CSV table of C-alpha atoms and ligand atoms in Angstrom, one decimal:
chain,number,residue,atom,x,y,z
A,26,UNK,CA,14.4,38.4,50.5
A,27,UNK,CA,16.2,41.0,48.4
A,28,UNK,CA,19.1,42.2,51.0
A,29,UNK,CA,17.7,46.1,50.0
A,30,UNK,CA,14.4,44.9,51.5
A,31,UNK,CA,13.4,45.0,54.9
A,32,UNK,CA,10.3,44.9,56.8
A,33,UNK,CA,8.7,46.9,59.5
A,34,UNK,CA,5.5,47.0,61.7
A,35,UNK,CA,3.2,49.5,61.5
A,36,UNK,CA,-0.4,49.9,62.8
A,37,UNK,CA,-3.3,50.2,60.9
A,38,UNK,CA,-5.5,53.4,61.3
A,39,UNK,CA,-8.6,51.1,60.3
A,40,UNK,CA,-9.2,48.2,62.4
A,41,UNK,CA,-6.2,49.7,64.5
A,42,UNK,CA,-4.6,46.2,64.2
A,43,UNK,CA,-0.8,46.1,63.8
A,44,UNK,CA,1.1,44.1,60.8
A,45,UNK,CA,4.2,44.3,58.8
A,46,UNK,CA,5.3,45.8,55.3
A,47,UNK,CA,8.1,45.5,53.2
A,48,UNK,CA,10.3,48.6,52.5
A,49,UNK,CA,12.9,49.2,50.2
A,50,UNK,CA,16.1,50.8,51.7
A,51,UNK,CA,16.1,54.2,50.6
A,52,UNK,CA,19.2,54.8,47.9
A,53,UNK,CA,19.7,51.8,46.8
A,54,UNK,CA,17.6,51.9,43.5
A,55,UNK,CA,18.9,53.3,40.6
A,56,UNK,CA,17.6,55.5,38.2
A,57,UNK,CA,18.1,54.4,34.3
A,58,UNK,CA,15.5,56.7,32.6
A,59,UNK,CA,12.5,58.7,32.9
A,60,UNK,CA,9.4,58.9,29.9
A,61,UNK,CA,7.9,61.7,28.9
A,62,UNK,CA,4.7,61.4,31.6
A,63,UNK,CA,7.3,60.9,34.3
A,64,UNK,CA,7.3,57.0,34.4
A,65,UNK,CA,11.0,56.1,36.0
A,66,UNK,CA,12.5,53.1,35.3
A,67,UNK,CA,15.1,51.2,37.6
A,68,UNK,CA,17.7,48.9,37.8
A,69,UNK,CA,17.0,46.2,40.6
A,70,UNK,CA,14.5,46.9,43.4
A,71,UNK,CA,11.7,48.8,41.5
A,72,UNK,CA,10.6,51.2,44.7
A,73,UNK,CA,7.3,51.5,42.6
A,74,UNK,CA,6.3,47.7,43.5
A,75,UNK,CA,6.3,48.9,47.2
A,76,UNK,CA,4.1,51.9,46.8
A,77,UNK,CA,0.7,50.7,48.1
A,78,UNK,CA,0.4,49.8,51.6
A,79,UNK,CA,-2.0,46.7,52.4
A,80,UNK,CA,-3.3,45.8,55.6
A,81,UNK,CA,-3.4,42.0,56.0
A,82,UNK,CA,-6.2,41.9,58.5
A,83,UNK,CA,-9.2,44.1,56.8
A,84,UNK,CA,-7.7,45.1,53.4
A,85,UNK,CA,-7.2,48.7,53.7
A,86,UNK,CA,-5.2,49.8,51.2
A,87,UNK,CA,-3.2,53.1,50.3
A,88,UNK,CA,-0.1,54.9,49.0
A,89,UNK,CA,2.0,55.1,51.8
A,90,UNK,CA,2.4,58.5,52.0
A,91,UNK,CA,-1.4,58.7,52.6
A,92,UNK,CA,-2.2,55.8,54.5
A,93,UNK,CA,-2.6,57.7,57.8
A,94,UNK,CA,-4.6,60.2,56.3
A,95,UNK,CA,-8.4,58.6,56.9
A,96,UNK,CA,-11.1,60.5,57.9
A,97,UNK,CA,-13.6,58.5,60.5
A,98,UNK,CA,-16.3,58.3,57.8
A,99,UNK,CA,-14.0,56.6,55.6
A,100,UNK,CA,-12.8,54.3,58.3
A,101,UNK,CA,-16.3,52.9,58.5
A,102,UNK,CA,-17.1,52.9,55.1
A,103,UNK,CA,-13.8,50.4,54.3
A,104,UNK,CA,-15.0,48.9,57.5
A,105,UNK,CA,-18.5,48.1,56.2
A,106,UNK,CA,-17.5,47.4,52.4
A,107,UNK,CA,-14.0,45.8,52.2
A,108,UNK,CA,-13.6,44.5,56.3
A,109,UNK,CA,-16.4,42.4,56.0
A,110,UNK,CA,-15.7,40.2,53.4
A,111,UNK,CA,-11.7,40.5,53.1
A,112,UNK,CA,-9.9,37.2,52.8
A,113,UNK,CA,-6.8,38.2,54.7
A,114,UNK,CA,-4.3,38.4,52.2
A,115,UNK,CA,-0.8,40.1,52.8
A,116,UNK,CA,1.5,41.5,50.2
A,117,UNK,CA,4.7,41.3,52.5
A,118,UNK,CA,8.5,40.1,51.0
A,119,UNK,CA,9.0,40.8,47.9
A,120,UNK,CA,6.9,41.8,44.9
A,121,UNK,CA,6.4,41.4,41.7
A,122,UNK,CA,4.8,43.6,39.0
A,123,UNK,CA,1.6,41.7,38.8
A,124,UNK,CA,1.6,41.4,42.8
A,125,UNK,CA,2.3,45.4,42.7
A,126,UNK,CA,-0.4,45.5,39.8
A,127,UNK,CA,-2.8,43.6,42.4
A,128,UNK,CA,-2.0,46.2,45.2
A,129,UNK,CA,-2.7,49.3,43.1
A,130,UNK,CA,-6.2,47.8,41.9
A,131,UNK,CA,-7.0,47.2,45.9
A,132,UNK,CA,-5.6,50.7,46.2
A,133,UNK,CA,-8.1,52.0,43.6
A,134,UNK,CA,-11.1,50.5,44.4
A,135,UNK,CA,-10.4,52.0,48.2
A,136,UNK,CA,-10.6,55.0,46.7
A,137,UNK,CA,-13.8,54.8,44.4
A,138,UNK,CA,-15.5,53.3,48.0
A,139,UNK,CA,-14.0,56.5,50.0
A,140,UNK,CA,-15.4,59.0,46.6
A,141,UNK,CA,-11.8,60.2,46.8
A,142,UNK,CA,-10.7,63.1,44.8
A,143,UNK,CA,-9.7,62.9,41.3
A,144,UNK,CA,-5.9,64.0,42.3
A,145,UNK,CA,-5.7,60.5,44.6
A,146,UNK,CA,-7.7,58.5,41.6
A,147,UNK,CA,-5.2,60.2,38.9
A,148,UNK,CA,-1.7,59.0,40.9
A,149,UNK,CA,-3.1,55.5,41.2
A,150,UNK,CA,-4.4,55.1,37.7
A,151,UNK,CA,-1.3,56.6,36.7
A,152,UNK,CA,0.9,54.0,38.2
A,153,UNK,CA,-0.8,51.3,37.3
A,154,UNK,CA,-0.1,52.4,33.5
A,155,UNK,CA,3.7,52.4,34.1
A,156,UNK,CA,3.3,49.1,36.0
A,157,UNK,CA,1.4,47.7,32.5
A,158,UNK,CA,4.1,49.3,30.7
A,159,UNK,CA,7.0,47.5,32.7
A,160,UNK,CA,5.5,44.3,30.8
A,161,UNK,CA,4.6,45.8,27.5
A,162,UNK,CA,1.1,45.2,28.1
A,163,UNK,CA,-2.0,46.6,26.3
A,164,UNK,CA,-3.5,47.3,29.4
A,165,UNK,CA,-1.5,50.5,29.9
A,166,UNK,CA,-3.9,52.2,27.3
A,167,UNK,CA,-7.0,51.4,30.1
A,168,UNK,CA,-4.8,53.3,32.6
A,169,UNK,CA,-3.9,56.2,30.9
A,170,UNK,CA,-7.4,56.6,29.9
A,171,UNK,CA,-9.0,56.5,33.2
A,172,UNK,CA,-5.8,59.0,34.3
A,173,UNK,CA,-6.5,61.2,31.8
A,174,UNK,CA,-10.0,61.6,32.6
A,175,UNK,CA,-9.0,62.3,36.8
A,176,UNK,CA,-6.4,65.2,35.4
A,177,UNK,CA,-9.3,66.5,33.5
A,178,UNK,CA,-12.0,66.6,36.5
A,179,UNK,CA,-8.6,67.8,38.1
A,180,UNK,CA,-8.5,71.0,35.9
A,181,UNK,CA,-11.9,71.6,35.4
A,182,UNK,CA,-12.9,71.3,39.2
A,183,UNK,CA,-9.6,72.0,41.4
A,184,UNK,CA,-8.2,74.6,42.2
A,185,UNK,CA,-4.5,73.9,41.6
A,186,UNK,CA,-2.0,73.5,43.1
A,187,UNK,CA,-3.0,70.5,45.6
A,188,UNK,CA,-0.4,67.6,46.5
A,189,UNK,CA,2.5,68.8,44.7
A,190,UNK,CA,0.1,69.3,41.4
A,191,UNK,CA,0.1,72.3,39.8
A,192,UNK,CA,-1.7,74.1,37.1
A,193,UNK,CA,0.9,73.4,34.2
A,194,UNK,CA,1.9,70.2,35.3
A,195,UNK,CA,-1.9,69.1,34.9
A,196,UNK,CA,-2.2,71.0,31.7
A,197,UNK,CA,1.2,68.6,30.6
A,198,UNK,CA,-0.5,65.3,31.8
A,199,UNK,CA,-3.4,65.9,29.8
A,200,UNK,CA,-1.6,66.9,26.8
A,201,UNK,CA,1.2,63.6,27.1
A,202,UNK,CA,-1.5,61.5,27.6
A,203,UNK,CA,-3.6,62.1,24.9
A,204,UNK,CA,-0.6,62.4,22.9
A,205,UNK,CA,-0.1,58.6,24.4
A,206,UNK,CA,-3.8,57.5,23.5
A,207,UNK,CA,-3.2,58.9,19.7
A,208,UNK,CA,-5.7,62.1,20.5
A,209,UNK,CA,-3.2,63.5,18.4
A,210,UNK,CA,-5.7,67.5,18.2
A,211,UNK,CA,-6.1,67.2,21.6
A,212,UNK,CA,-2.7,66.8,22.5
A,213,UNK,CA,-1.0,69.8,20.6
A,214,UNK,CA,-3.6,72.2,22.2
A,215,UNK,CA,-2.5,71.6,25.1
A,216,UNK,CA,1.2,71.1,25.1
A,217,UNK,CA,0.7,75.0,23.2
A,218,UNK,CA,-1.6,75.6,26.0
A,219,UNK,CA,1.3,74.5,28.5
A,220,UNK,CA,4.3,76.6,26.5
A,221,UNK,CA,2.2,79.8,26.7
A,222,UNK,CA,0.6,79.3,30.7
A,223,UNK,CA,1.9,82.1,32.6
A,224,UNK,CA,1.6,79.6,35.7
A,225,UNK,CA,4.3,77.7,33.7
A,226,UNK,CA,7.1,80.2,33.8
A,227,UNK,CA,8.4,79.1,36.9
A,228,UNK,CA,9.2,75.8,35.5
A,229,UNK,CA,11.5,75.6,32.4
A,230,UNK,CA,12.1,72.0,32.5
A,231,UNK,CA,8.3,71.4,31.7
A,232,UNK,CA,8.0,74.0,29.0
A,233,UNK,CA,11.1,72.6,27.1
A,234,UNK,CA,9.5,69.0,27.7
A,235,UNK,CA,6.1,70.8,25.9
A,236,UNK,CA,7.6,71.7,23.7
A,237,UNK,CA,9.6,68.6,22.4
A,238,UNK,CA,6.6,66.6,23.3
A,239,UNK,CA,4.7,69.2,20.8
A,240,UNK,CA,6.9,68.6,17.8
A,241,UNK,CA,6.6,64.7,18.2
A,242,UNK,CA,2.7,64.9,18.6
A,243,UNK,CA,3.0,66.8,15.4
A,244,UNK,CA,5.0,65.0,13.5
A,245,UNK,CA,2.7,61.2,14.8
A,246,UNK,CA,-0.4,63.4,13.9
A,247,UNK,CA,1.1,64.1,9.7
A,248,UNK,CA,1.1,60.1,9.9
B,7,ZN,ZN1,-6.5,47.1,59.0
């Protein structure tokens, strides 16, 4: 294994069972670049890979910083739906983006059994876009699509902020997203709708990435 691996047991909070994961030492990945919708790309150890916790023994699955946050009538609805016919599979070692993709999809469809909310939905679909991307696949377009339509429901239904979301940032997702899925219209509405948010005058970064982003879904939309 990687030497900027290591493992460690934990316990899960569904069938209480304990079993190992793989972590990647914190600091030692390296930041190359970051897209416009926040994707980071790495050199070595991708700490993305490692995201989703998977429990070997009844196929719970979550992003770690979530995975002890189960309510009891989600325990028995994983219990029920995924426990019963699991094949016990662990993800532990090291991973590859299509064994990261795999994760992220068991991740997903934890969350459609649970009716999660769209914020959970929007962070996996998200991810699994960037892993697609990370092997210049068309299936990236699927993702964005399906995490464009959870920041929607996000803006239409939440109230913002909730887990580290807020209002503008939402309004930028949509608006780089569509821009990503050629909704050129869409797009420029709401990266203006971004510039001029009073909510997003506490963040400068993100207005001067709206407004880059703008000019470039402009100038793909004269084409
Ligand atoms: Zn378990």
């Amino acid at each position: 294994m990687d030497n900027t691996l290591y493992n460690k047991k934990i316990n899960c909070p569904v069938c209480m069972k304990e079993f190992e994961i793989t972590k990647v030492k914190s600091k030692t990945s390296k930041v190359i670049s970051r897209d416009s919708d926040f994707c980071v790309h790495y050199e070595g150890i991708n700490p993305i890979l490692y995201d989703v916790l998977v429990c070997e023994n009844c196929g719970y699955a979550s992003l770690s910083d979530k995975f002890d946050e189960i309510s009891d009538r989600d325990i028995k609805t994983i219990k029920d739906t995924i426990g019963s016919r699991w094949n016990k599979r662990g993800y532990l070692g090291e991973r590859n983006i299509d064994s990261a993709i795999e994760t992220f999809k068991l991740a997903l469809y934890n969350l459609q059994i649970r009716k999660a909310k769209a914020v959970e939905i929007s962070k996996v679909c998200l991810r699994l876009a960037w892993l697609y991307r990370y092997k210049n696949d068309e299936k990236e377009k699927d993702f964005l699509k399906f995490a464009l339509n959870s920041y929607t429901d996000i803006y239409m239904k939440e109230k913002l902020p909730i887990d580290k979301l807020d209002e503008s940032t939402c309004m930028y997702m949509i608006a780089e997203l569509n821009r990503r899925l050629e909704n050129f219209d869409e797009s420029v509405q709401w990266f203006s709708k971004v510039v001029s948010s009073p909510s997003a005058r506490n963040n400068p970064s993100l207005i001067e990435m709206a407004r880059d982003q703008f000019q470039i879904a402009k100038q793909q939309m004269k084409k």
